[in-house]
Amino acid sequence: MPVTSFRDVVSAPGGSDVAAERRSWAPALVYTAYLAGAFLLTWRMWAHPSTAIVASKPPDTDQFAWFLRYEATAVWHGRLPSLVTTAMNAPRGINMMWNTTVLLLGVLLTPVTVLAGPQVSLTVLITVGFAGSAASLFYVLRRYGASLPAAAIGGALYGFSPAMTHVVLGHYQVQFAVLPPLIVDAVLRVCLATSVRSSAWSGTWLGLLVAAQLFIGEEMLFETALAALTVVAVLAVSRRPAARAAAGRAAAGLGIAVGVTLLVAGYGLWVQLVGPLTQHGAPFAIDLHTNTLSDFVTPSPSQLLHFAQTPAQLAGEGAEYVAYLGWPLIVVLVTAAIALWRHLTIRACAMTAFVLLLLSVGAHPKIDPSASPSAIVLPWGLLDHLPLIGSLLPNRLSVVADGSAAALLAFGLDLAWAKLSSTRLGRRGAGVLVACVAAIALLPVVPVPLGAYSAVPLPAGWTRTFSALRLPPGATVLVVPLPTDRLTDTLRWQAEGGQQISLVGGYFEGPNGTGEVGIDPGTLPLEAYLNQLWTGTGDVPPVPIRQAQAALRYWRPAAVVAVAPPPKLLSYLEQTLGTPAITSGSVLAWRTPRPGYLAGEDG
């Protein structure tokens, strides 16, 4: 079979003319429905767009708000965001390429962030993430011949899947899954190109998409690459003569894609891999974030249909509970794969979903979250110690796996309808039966609207204090509480206030003294002690005044700011720094006019 026939192979028999429907109002209606569904899912955020955050992981949301403000501030001042910056974790700084900074999205959302605030930008981001991801797969499914109803169902399953509605609880770089379907489509365009010219154009488009995804989230790019590789492998094995004939053009197109990617994102990759603050290892224990077998069939309270509150269901409120598909959908997908296996499209989609879901359970599968990992070694065990790949979380492969499952469902519905239409059921009866099966399969995965928390408000006097300090842009400031992965109030306050300062501390991934990656690595004892005095909890040993002054000489802050300091903290700061220079509302501030000038020192 000629390589150009793949589109004919995947076309749904009996489907209406795709080109005619593209020119009609029907696709626009589908896109509108996706957008309406996204607003329905996020309505609690839109009710208070500048203050409401997605429930579950406020520290992650505060971190993303900070990143969006940092990127918007740079663009607003006529420059691109620095890829290595001391705006967080001063004076050492952080490498933006190693963190979930959603650089491209932050740049694009600059007008919203500057005019309405970073929380509004995050609300826009997740809304577009849901609707855009669904629309993206819908578009790709239509390109390969799925009927409009089937493609609409497939797009909805992908864009609003349980994986999507859970990763949104703090992992915005994963939830914005708009580009993966387009990247897989671009790879197929390159591999199915019928001329050198079309291969070159497809390769250029693929390179631009890959570069864009690099600056959104590299983890999703890896998942997408696995999906594309699996699809191409199935096609090549199934159509070997055609694959050999197309190999030269495909190689040329992929070479162009690599060149375009390096042209656009090469500097960013250099900064990440050989630039300052490079790192190695994984920030999380291997097998910590993997899917368990029970996760695939245990609904969480985030689904419309859920039953008894088991420990697994309660865990389902977390951002890492991404595996759920439900028994009805699993049965339909497995049945479609077996019954329609001879169709190339079904084989490609089924194998891709299977490979990704198999990898998502990690190296050592578990029956349920409370069970110990088994001694069985699965394919992820061959990857989890490789550079870069070992730092990824296998359970998040569920996002792209759900896209493959959605494509399998869409093409399976079309093929089932075509087969049943030739029986006594007829076209109408077959349509009713297929629609009922789809409804039964999809009902368990219908989500409920996302819950919302209120963001930490700006402290009274925050803005007035920084105005009174008159700090130059980029000045280092020690704010108590110091930001950490568990205490991110200061990140939120700076993001909302928009102060152009460099913070001591932060919530980030970075290398320790040996280059091993960690979350907020290399912190000084004074950071934990000041936060303990602020929260009133913890068992950190007291830090002597002279040791505190040594830490301050290392940080060299232009000012120290304390928000609503309890008496013990205020006493400690006054012993270290003297009397506050500014008091406004609940905020106190000390100026440090020269790095060595501290209370108790000569001069």
Coordinates of C-alpha atoms in Angstrom, one line a residue:
M1 CA 0.0 0.0 0.0
P2 CA 1.4 3.4 -0.9
V3 CA 2.5 5.5 2.0
T4 CA 0.1 8.2 1.0
S5 CA -2.8 5.9 1.7
F6 CA -2.6 6.1 5.5
R7 CA -5.2 8.8 5.6
D8 CA -7.5 6.6 3.6
V9 CA -6.9 3.7 6.0
V10 CA -7.9 5.8 9.0
S11 CA -10.8 7.5 7.4
A12 CA -14.1 6.4 9.0
P13 CA -16.2 4.4 6.6
G14 CA -19.5 6.0 6.0
G15 CA -18.3 9.3 7.4
S16 CA -19.5 12.6 5.7
D17 CA -17.2 14.7 3.6
V18 CA -14.6 16.2 5.9
A19 CA -13.7 19.2 3.6
A20 CA -17.4 20.1 3.3
E21 CA -17.9 20.0 7.1
R22 CA -14.8 22.1 7.6
R23 CA -16.4 24.9 5.6
S24 CA -19.6 24.6 7.6
W25 CA -20.6 25.9 11.0
A26 CA -20.4 22.5 12.7
P27 CA -16.7 22.6 13.7
A28 CA -17.2 26.1 15.1
L29 CA -20.1 24.7 17.2
V30 CA -17.8 22.0 18.6
Y31 CA -15.1 24.5 19.5
T32 CA -17.7 26.7 21.2
A33 CA -18.9 23.7 23.2
Y34 CA -15.4 23.0 24.3
L35 CA -14.9 26.6 25.5
A36 CA -18.3 26.5 27.3
G37 CA -17.2 23.2 29.0
A38 CA -13.9 24.8 30.1
F39 CA -15.8 27.8 31.6
L40 CA -18.2 25.5 33.3
L41 CA -15.3 23.5 34.8
T42 CA -13.5 26.6 36.0
W43 CA -16.5 28.8 36.9
R44 CA -15.4 29.1 40.6
M45 CA -12.2 30.7 39.5
W46 CA -14.0 33.0 37.0
A47 CA -16.4 34.1 39.8
H48 CA -13.3 35.7 41.4
P49 CA -10.6 35.6 38.7
S50 CA -8.0 37.7 40.5
T51 CA -8.2 36.0 43.9
A52 CA -9.5 32.4 43.4
I53 CA -7.0 29.6 42.8
V54 CA -7.5 26.0 42.0
A55 CA -8.0 24.0 45.1
S56 CA -5.5 21.4 46.4
K57 CA -1.9 22.8 46.0
P58 CA -1.6 26.6 46.8
P59 CA 2.2 26.5 46.9
D60 CA 2.5 25.3 43.3
T61 CA -0.1 27.9 42.2
D62 CA 1.9 30.6 44.0
Q63 CA 5.1 29.5 42.3
F64 CA 3.4 29.7 38.9
A65 CA 2.0 33.1 39.7
W66 CA 5.5 34.3 40.5
F67 CA 6.9 32.9 37.3
L68 CA 4.2 34.6 35.2
R69 CA 4.9 37.9 36.9
Y70 CA 8.7 37.5 36.4
E71 CA 8.2 36.8 32.7
A72 CA 5.6 39.6 32.2
T73 CA 7.8 42.1 33.9
A74 CA 10.7 41.3 31.6
V75 CA 8.6 41.6 28.4
W76 CA 6.9 44.8 29.6
H77 CA 10.4 46.4 29.9
G78 CA 11.3 45.4 26.4
R79 CA 13.4 42.3 27.0
L80 CA 13.0 38.5 27.1
P81 CA 13.1 36.8 30.5
S82 CA 16.6 35.8 31.6
L83 CA 17.0 32.0 31.6
V84 CA 19.3 32.2 34.6
T85 CA 18.1 34.8 37.2
T86 CA 18.8 35.8 40.8
A87 CA 15.2 37.2 41.1
M88 CA 14.6 34.1 43.1
N89 CA 17.2 32.4 45.5
A90 CA 19.4 35.4 45.5
P91 CA 22.4 35.6 45.3
R92 CA 22.9 32.2 43.7
G93 CA 19.8 32.3 41.5
I94 CA 17.9 29.6 39.6
N95 CA 18.0 28.1 36.1
M96 CA 14.7 28.7 34.5
M97 CA 15.0 25.9 32.1
W98 CA 15.2 23.3 34.9
N99 CA 12.0 24.7 36.4
T100 CA 8.3 24.6 35.4
T101 CA 8.4 28.2 34.3
V102 CA 6.0 27.9 31.2
L103 CA 8.2 30.6 29.6
L104 CA 6.3 30.8 26.3
L105 CA 2.9 31.0 27.9
G106 CA 4.2 33.6 30.4
V107 CA 5.4 35.8 27.5
L108 CA 2.2 35.5 25.6
L109 CA 0.1 36.3 28.7
T110 CA 2.1 39.4 29.5
P111 CA -0.8 41.9 28.7
V112 CA -3.1 40.0 31.0
T113 CA -0.6 39.6 33.8
V114 CA 0.4 43.3 33.7
L115 CA -3.2 44.7 33.4
A116 CA -5.1 42.2 35.5
G117 CA -2.6 40.3 37.6
P118 CA -0.9 36.8 37.5
Q119 CA -3.9 35.0 39.0
V120 CA -6.2 36.1 36.2
S121 CA -3.5 34.8 33.8
L122 CA -3.5 31.5 35.5
T123 CA -7.3 31.3 35.2
V124 CA -7.0 32.1 31.5
L125 CA -4.3 29.5 31.2
I126 CA -6.3 26.6 32.6
T127 CA -9.4 27.5 30.7
V128 CA -7.5 27.6 27.4
G129 CA -5.7 24.4 28.5
F130 CA -9.0 22.5 28.7
A131 CA -10.7 23.9 25.6
G132 CA -7.5 24.2 23.5
S133 CA -6.4 20.6 24.2
A134 CA -9.8 19.3 23.3
A135 CA -9.9 21.4 20.1
S136 CA -6.4 20.3 19.2
L137 CA -7.2 16.6 19.2
F138 CA -10.5 17.3 17.5
Y139 CA -8.7 19.0 14.6
V140 CA -6.2 16.2 14.2
L141 CA -8.9 13.5 14.3
R142 CA -10.8 15.3 11.6
R143 CA -7.6 15.6 9.5
Y144 CA -7.4 11.8 9.5
G145 CA -11.0 11.2 8.6
A146 CA -12.9 10.7 11.9
S147 CA -16.5 11.8 11.6
L148 CA -17.5 15.0 13.3
P149 CA -19.4 13.4 16.2
A150 CA -16.7 10.9 16.8
A151 CA -13.9 13.5 16.7
A152 CA -15.9 15.7 19.0
I153 CA -16.2 12.9 21.5
G154 CA -12.5 12.1 21.2
G155 CA -11.5 15.7 21.7
A156 CA -13.7 16.0 24.8
L157 CA -12.3 12.9 26.3
Y158 CA -8.8 14.1 25.9
G159 CA -9.3 17.8 26.9
F160 CA -11.5 17.0 30.0
S161 CA -10.1 13.6 31.0
P162 CA -9.5 12.7 34.7
A163 CA -5.8 13.1 34.0
M164 CA -6.4 16.7 32.8
T165 CA -8.7 17.6 35.7
H166 CA -6.2 16.4 38.2
V167 CA -2.9 17.7 36.8
V168 CA -4.5 21.2 36.8
L169 CA -4.3 21.0 40.6
G170 CA -0.9 22.7 40.5
H171 CA 0.8 21.4 37.3
Y172 CA -0.1 24.0 34.7
Q173 CA 2.7 23.0 32.4
V174 CA 1.2 19.5 32.0
Q175 CA -2.5 20.6 31.9
F176 CA -1.8 22.9 28.9
A177 CA -1.6 19.9 26.5
V178 CA -2.6 21.8 23.3
L179 CA 0.6 21.0 21.3
P180 CA 1.0 17.2 21.8
P181 CA -1.7 16.2 19.2
L182 CA -0.3 18.8 16.8
I183 CA 3.2 17.5 17.2
V184 CA 2.2 13.9 16.6
D185 CA 0.3 15.1 13.5
A186 CA 3.4 17.0 12.3
V187 CA 5.5 13.9 12.7
L188 CA 3.0 12.0 10.6
R189 CA 3.0 14.8 8.0
V190 CA 6.8 14.5 7.7
C191 CA 6.7 10.7 7.5
L192 CA 3.8 10.7 5.0
A193 CA 5.2 13.5 2.8
T194 CA 4.9 12.8 -0.9
S195 CA 7.6 15.3 -2.0
V196 CA 10.8 16.9 -0.8
R197 CA 9.0 20.2 -0.7
S198 CA 6.1 19.0 1.5
S199 CA 8.6 17.2 3.7
A200 CA 10.6 20.4 4.2
W201 CA 7.5 22.4 5.1
S202 CA 6.3 19.7 7.5
G203 CA 9.7 19.5 9.1
T204 CA 9.8 23.3 9.6
W205 CA 6.3 23.2 11.2
L206 CA 7.4 20.3 13.4
G207 CA 10.5 22.1 14.5
L208 CA 8.5 25.2 15.5
L209 CA 6.1 23.1 17.5
V210 CA 8.8 21.2 19.3
A211 CA 10.6 24.4 20.2
A212 CA 7.4 25.9 21.5
Q213 CA 6.7 22.9 23.7
L214 CA 10.3 23.1 25.0
F215 CA 9.5 26.5 26.4
I216 CA 6.2 25.3 27.8
G217 CA 7.1 22.0 29.4
E218 CA 9.8 19.5 28.5
E219 CA 8.0 16.7 30.3
M220 CA 5.1 16.8 27.9
L221 CA 7.5 16.9 25.0
F222 CA 9.0 13.6 26.2
E223 CA 5.6 12.0 26.5
T224 CA 4.6 13.3 23.0
A225 CA 7.8 11.9 21.5
L226 CA 7.1 8.5 23.0
A227 CA 3.6 8.6 21.5
A228 CA 4.9 9.7 18.0
L229 CA 7.6 7.1 18.1
T230 CA 5.1 4.3 18.8
V231 CA 2.7 5.5 16.1
V232 CA 5.5 5.6 13.5
A233 CA 6.8 2.2 14.6
V234 CA 3.4 0.6 14.1
L235 CA 3.0 2.2 10.7
A236 CA 6.5 1.2 9.6
V237 CA 6.0 -2.4 10.7
S238 CA 2.5 -2.6 9.2
R239 CA 3.5 -1.0 5.8
R240 CA 7.2 -1.9 5.4
P241 CA 7.5 -1.3 1.6
A242 CA 5.8 2.1 1.9
A243 CA 8.0 2.9 5.0
R244 CA 11.2 2.1 3.0
A245 CA 10.0 4.3 0.1
A246 CA 9.3 7.2 2.4
A247 CA 12.4 6.8 4.6
G248 CA 14.6 9.3 2.7
R249 CA 12.0 12.1 2.7
A250 CA 11.1 11.4 6.3
A251 CA 14.8 11.6 7.4
A252 CA 15.2 14.9 5.5
G253 CA 12.1 16.4 7.1
L254 CA 13.1 15.3 10.6
G255 CA 16.6 16.7 10.0
I256 CA 15.0 20.1 9.1
A257 CA 12.8 19.8 12.2
V258 CA 15.9 19.3 14.4
G259 CA 17.6 22.3 12.7
V260 CA 14.6 24.6 13.3
T261 CA 14.3 23.4 16.9
L262 CA 18.0 24.2 17.6
L263 CA 17.7 27.5 15.8
V264 CA 14.8 28.6 18.0
A265 CA 15.5 26.8 21.3
G266 CA 19.2 25.9 21.0
Y267 CA 20.3 28.6 23.4
G268 CA 17.8 27.6 26.0
L269 CA 19.0 24.0 25.7
W270 CA 22.6 25.1 26.1
V271 CA 21.7 27.1 29.2
Q272 CA 20.0 24.1 30.6
L273 CA 22.5 21.4 29.8
V274 CA 25.9 23.2 30.0
G275 CA 25.2 26.6 31.4
P276 CA 25.1 27.9 35.0
L277 CA 23.4 25.9 37.7
T278 CA 23.1 22.7 35.7
Q279 CA 21.9 19.6 37.7
H280 CA 21.7 15.9 37.6
G281 CA 19.6 13.2 39.3
A282 CA 16.0 13.3 40.2
P283 CA 14.2 15.5 42.8
F284 CA 11.8 12.7 43.7
A285 CA 12.3 9.1 44.7
I286 CA 12.0 6.6 41.9
D287 CA 8.6 4.9 41.9
L288 CA 7.1 7.7 44.1
H289 CA 4.8 9.1 41.4
T290 CA 3.5 6.1 39.5
N291 CA 0.1 4.8 38.6
T292 CA -1.2 1.9 40.6
L293 CA -3.5 -0.7 39.0
S294 CA -6.4 0.3 41.2
D295 CA -6.1 3.9 40.1
F296 CA -7.4 3.0 36.6
V297 CA -10.7 1.9 38.0
T298 CA -11.2 3.9 41.2
P299 CA -13.0 7.2 40.7
S300 CA -12.1 10.2 42.8
P301 CA -14.5 12.8 44.2
S302 CA -13.5 14.9 41.2
Q303 CA -15.7 12.7 39.0
L304 CA -19.4 13.2 38.8
L305 CA -20.0 9.5 39.6
H306 CA -18.1 8.3 42.7
F307 CA -19.1 6.1 45.5
A308 CA -17.6 5.2 48.9
Q309 CA -14.8 7.4 50.1
T310 CA -11.9 4.9 50.1
P311 CA -8.4 6.0 50.8
A312 CA -7.6 5.8 47.1
Q313 CA -10.5 8.0 46.3
L314 CA -9.5 10.6 48.9
A315 CA -6.0 10.5 47.4
G316 CA -7.7 11.2 44.1
E317 CA -8.0 14.8 45.0
G318 CA -4.3 15.2 44.6
A319 CA -2.6 16.4 41.4
E320 CA -0.9 13.1 40.8
Y321 CA -4.0 11.0 40.7
V322 CA -4.2 10.9 36.9
A323 CA -4.8 7.2 35.8
Y324 CA -8.5 6.9 36.2
L325 CA -10.4 5.7 33.1
G326 CA -13.2 3.6 34.6
W327 CA -14.3 0.0 33.9
P328 CA -16.9 0.9 31.1
L329 CA -14.4 2.9 29.1
I330 CA -11.6 0.3 29.5
V331 CA -14.0 -2.4 28.4
V332 CA -15.0 -0.4 25.3
L333 CA -11.4 0.4 24.4
V334 CA -10.2 -3.2 24.8
T335 CA -13.1 -4.5 22.8
A336 CA -12.6 -2.0 20.0
A337 CA -8.9 -2.9 19.9
I338 CA -9.5 -6.6 19.6
A339 CA -12.5 -6.5 17.3
L340 CA -11.0 -3.9 14.9
W341 CA -7.3 -4.8 15.2
R342 CA -6.9 -5.3 11.4
H343 CA -7.5 -1.6 10.9
L344 CA -4.1 0.3 10.9
T345 CA -5.6 3.3 12.8
I346 CA -6.9 1.1 15.6
R347 CA -3.6 -0.8 15.9
A348 CA -1.6 2.5 16.1
C349 CA -3.9 4.1 18.6
A350 CA -4.2 1.0 20.8
M351 CA -0.5 0.3 20.8
T352 CA 0.3 3.9 21.7
A353 CA -2.2 3.9 24.6
F354 CA -0.9 0.6 25.8
V355 CA 2.8 1.5 25.7
L356 CA 2.2 4.8 27.5
L357 CA 0.0 3.3 30.2
L358 CA 2.4 0.5 30.8
L359 CA 5.2 2.9 31.3
S360 CA 3.0 5.0 33.6
V361 CA 2.9 2.3 36.3
G362 CA 6.7 2.7 36.7
A363 CA 9.4 0.1 37.1
H364 CA 7.7 -1.9 39.9
P365 CA 3.9 -2.1 39.6
K366 CA 1.6 -1.8 42.7
I367 CA -1.9 -3.0 43.1
D368 CA -3.0 0.1 45.1
P369 CA -1.4 3.1 46.7
S370 CA -0.9 1.4 50.0
A371 CA 0.8 -1.7 48.6
S372 CA 4.5 -2.1 48.4
P373 CA 6.2 -2.1 44.9
S374 CA 6.4 -5.6 43.5
A375 CA 9.6 -7.3 42.5
I376 CA 8.5 -7.3 38.8
V377 CA 10.6 -5.0 36.6
L378 CA 8.6 -3.3 33.8
P379 CA 10.0 -1.3 30.9
W380 CA 10.2 2.0 32.8
G381 CA 13.0 0.3 34.8
L382 CA 15.1 0.5 31.7
L383 CA 14.6 4.3 31.5
D384 CA 14.4 5.6 35.1
H385 CA 18.2 5.8 35.5
L386 CA 18.9 7.6 32.2
P387 CA 20.0 11.3 32.3
L388 CA 17.0 13.7 32.1
I389 CA 14.5 10.9 31.7
G390 CA 15.0 9.7 35.2
S391 CA 13.8 13.0 36.6
L392 CA 10.4 12.6 34.9
L393 CA 7.3 11.4 36.7
P394 CA 5.9 8.3 34.9
N395 CA 2.3 8.7 36.0
R396 CA 2.0 11.9 34.0
L397 CA 2.3 9.8 30.8
S398 CA -1.5 9.3 31.4
V399 CA -2.2 12.7 29.8
V400 CA -0.9 11.7 26.4
A401 CA -2.1 8.1 26.9
D402 CA -5.6 9.5 27.3
G403 CA -5.2 11.3 24.0
S404 CA -4.3 8.0 22.4
A405 CA -7.3 6.3 24.1
A406 CA -9.5 9.2 22.9
A407 CA -8.3 8.7 19.3
L408 CA -8.9 4.9 19.6
L409 CA -12.5 5.6 20.9
A410 CA -13.2 8.0 18.1
F411 CA -12.1 5.8 15.3
G412 CA -13.6 2.8 17.0
L413 CA -17.0 4.4 17.1
D414 CA -16.8 5.3 13.4
L415 CA -15.8 1.8 12.4
A416 CA -18.3 0.1 14.7
W417 CA -21.1 2.4 13.3
A418 CA -20.0 1.5 9.7
K419 CA -20.1 -2.2 10.4
L420 CA -23.4 -2.2 12.3
S421 CA -25.1 0.0 9.6
S422 CA -24.9 -2.9 7.2
T423 CA -26.8 -5.2 9.6
R424 CA -30.5 -5.2 10.3
L425 CA -30.1 -2.3 12.7
G426 CA -29.6 0.0 9.7
R427 CA -27.8 3.4 9.9
R428 CA -30.2 4.9 12.4
G429 CA -30.3 1.9 14.7
A430 CA -26.5 1.6 14.5
G431 CA -26.2 5.3 15.4
V432 CA -28.4 4.9 18.5
L433 CA -26.5 1.8 19.7
V434 CA -23.1 3.4 19.2
A435 CA -24.2 6.6 20.9
C436 CA -25.5 4.6 23.9
V437 CA -22.2 2.7 24.2
A438 CA -20.3 6.0 24.0
A439 CA -22.5 7.5 26.7
I440 CA -22.1 4.5 29.0
A441 CA -18.3 4.5 28.5
L442 CA -17.9 8.3 29.1
L443 CA -20.3 8.9 31.9
P444 CA -18.0 7.7 34.7
V445 CA -15.2 10.2 33.6
V446 CA -17.4 13.3 33.5
P447 CA -15.8 15.8 35.9
V448 CA -17.4 18.1 38.4
P449 CA -16.4 21.8 38.4
L450 CA -13.0 22.5 40.0
G451 CA -12.9 23.6 43.6
A452 CA -11.3 26.9 44.5
Y453 CA -9.4 28.5 47.4
S454 CA -8.7 32.2 48.0
A455 CA -5.2 33.3 47.3
V456 CA -3.2 34.8 50.2
P457 CA -4.0 38.5 50.1
L458 CA -1.4 41.3 50.1
P459 CA -0.5 42.3 53.7
A460 CA -1.7 45.7 54.8
G461 CA 1.2 48.1 54.1
W462 CA 3.1 45.8 51.7
T463 CA 3.0 48.3 48.8
R464 CA 3.5 51.3 50.9
T465 CA 6.6 49.8 52.5
F466 CA 8.3 49.0 49.2
S467 CA 7.4 52.5 47.9
A468 CA 9.0 54.0 51.0
L469 CA 12.2 51.8 50.7
R470 CA 12.8 53.2 47.1
L471 CA 14.8 50.2 46.1
P472 CA 16.5 50.1 42.7
P473 CA 15.2 47.4 40.3
G474 CA 16.6 44.0 41.1
A475 CA 17.7 44.9 44.7
T476 CA 18.0 41.8 46.9
V477 CA 15.4 41.7 49.7
L478 CA 15.1 39.3 52.6
V479 CA 11.4 38.9 53.3
V480 CA 10.2 37.0 56.3
P481 CA 8.6 34.5 55.9
L482 CA 11.3 33.3 53.5
P483 CA 9.7 31.5 50.5
T484 CA 10.1 27.7 50.5
D485 CA 8.3 24.8 48.8
R486 CA 5.9 24.7 51.8
L487 CA 5.7 28.4 52.6
T488 CA 5.1 30.4 49.5
D489 CA 3.2 33.5 50.8
T490 CA 6.1 35.8 49.8
L491 CA 6.1 34.5 46.2
R492 CA 2.4 35.3 46.0
W493 CA 2.8 38.8 47.5
Q494 CA 5.6 39.7 45.1
A495 CA 3.6 38.3 42.2
E496 CA 0.6 40.3 43.1
G497 CA 2.4 43.5 44.1
G498 CA 4.8 43.4 41.1
Q499 CA 7.8 44.6 43.0
Q500 CA 11.0 44.3 40.9
I501 CA 13.2 42.8 43.6
S502 CA 15.3 39.7 44.0
L503 CA 14.2 37.4 46.8
V504 CA 16.3 35.4 49.2
G505 CA 15.0 31.9 49.2
G506 CA 12.3 30.5 46.9
Y507 CA 10.5 27.4 45.7
F508 CA 12.4 25.9 42.8
E509 CA 14.5 23.0 41.6
G510 CA 18.2 23.5 41.7
P511 CA 21.5 21.8 42.3
N512 CA 23.2 21.4 45.7
G513 CA 26.9 21.8 46.1
T514 CA 27.7 18.6 44.2
G515 CA 25.2 19.3 41.4
E516 CA 22.6 16.9 42.7
V517 CA 19.1 18.2 42.1
G518 CA 16.8 19.0 45.0
I519 CA 13.8 21.2 45.9
D520 CA 15.1 24.4 47.5
P521 CA 18.6 22.9 48.0
G522 CA 21.4 24.4 50.0
T523 CA 19.3 26.6 52.4
L524 CA 21.1 28.2 55.3
P525 CA 20.0 27.4 58.9
L526 CA 18.8 31.0 59.4
E527 CA 16.1 30.5 56.7
A528 CA 14.4 27.7 58.6
Y529 CA 14.8 29.4 61.9
L530 CA 13.3 32.7 60.8
N531 CA 10.3 30.8 59.3
Q532 CA 10.0 28.8 62.5
L533 CA 9.8 32.0 64.5
W534 CA 7.2 33.3 62.0
T535 CA 4.9 30.2 62.0
G536 CA 5.5 29.4 65.7
T537 CA 6.0 25.7 64.8
G538 CA 9.0 23.5 64.2
D539 CA 12.1 22.2 66.0
V540 CA 14.9 24.1 64.3
P541 CA 17.8 24.9 66.8
P542 CA 18.2 28.6 67.5
V543 CA 20.7 30.5 65.3
P544 CA 23.1 32.7 67.2
I545 CA 23.1 36.4 66.3
R546 CA 26.6 36.3 64.9
Q547 CA 25.7 33.3 62.7
A548 CA 22.7 35.3 61.5
Q549 CA 24.8 38.3 60.7
A550 CA 27.2 36.0 58.7
A551 CA 24.2 34.7 56.7
L552 CA 23.1 38.3 56.0
R553 CA 26.6 39.2 54.8
Y554 CA 26.3 36.3 52.3
W555 CA 22.9 37.4 51.1
R556 CA 23.8 41.1 51.0
P557 CA 20.1 42.3 51.1
A558 CA 19.4 45.9 50.4
A559 CA 16.5 45.6 52.9
V560 CA 14.9 43.2 55.3
V561 CA 11.1 43.0 55.4
A562 CA 9.0 41.2 58.0
V563 CA 5.3 40.6 57.6
A564 CA 3.3 40.6 60.8
P565 CA 6.2 39.3 62.9
P566 CA 5.3 37.6 66.2
P567 CA 7.0 39.0 69.3
K568 CA 9.8 36.4 69.3
L569 CA 10.6 37.0 65.7
L570 CA 10.5 40.8 66.1
S571 CA 12.8 40.6 69.1
Y572 CA 15.3 38.4 67.1
L573 CA 15.3 40.8 64.1
E574 CA 15.8 43.8 66.3
Q575 CA 18.8 42.2 68.1
T576 CA 20.2 41.4 64.6
L577 CA 19.3 44.6 62.7
G578 CA 18.3 47.2 65.2
T579 CA 15.1 49.3 65.1
P580 CA 12.9 49.0 62.0
A581 CA 13.2 52.0 59.7
I582 CA 9.7 51.6 58.3
T583 CA 6.4 50.4 59.9
S584 CA 3.3 50.3 57.7
G585 CA 0.3 48.3 58.5
S586 CA 1.5 44.8 59.4
V587 CA 4.8 45.2 57.5
L588 CA 8.1 46.2 59.1
A589 CA 11.3 47.0 57.1
W590 CA 15.0 47.6 57.8
R591 CA 17.4 49.2 55.4
T592 CA 20.9 47.8 55.1
P593 CA 22.8 50.7 53.4
R594 CA 26.0 48.7 53.1
P595 CA 26.6 45.0 53.1
G596 CA 28.7 44.9 56.3
Y597 CA 26.5 47.2 58.4
L598 CA 24.7 45.1 60.9
A599 CA 23.6 45.7 64.5
G600 CA 26.4 44.7 66.9
E601 CA 29.2 45.3 64.4
D602 CA 31.8 48.1 64.6
G603 CA 31.0 51.2 62.6

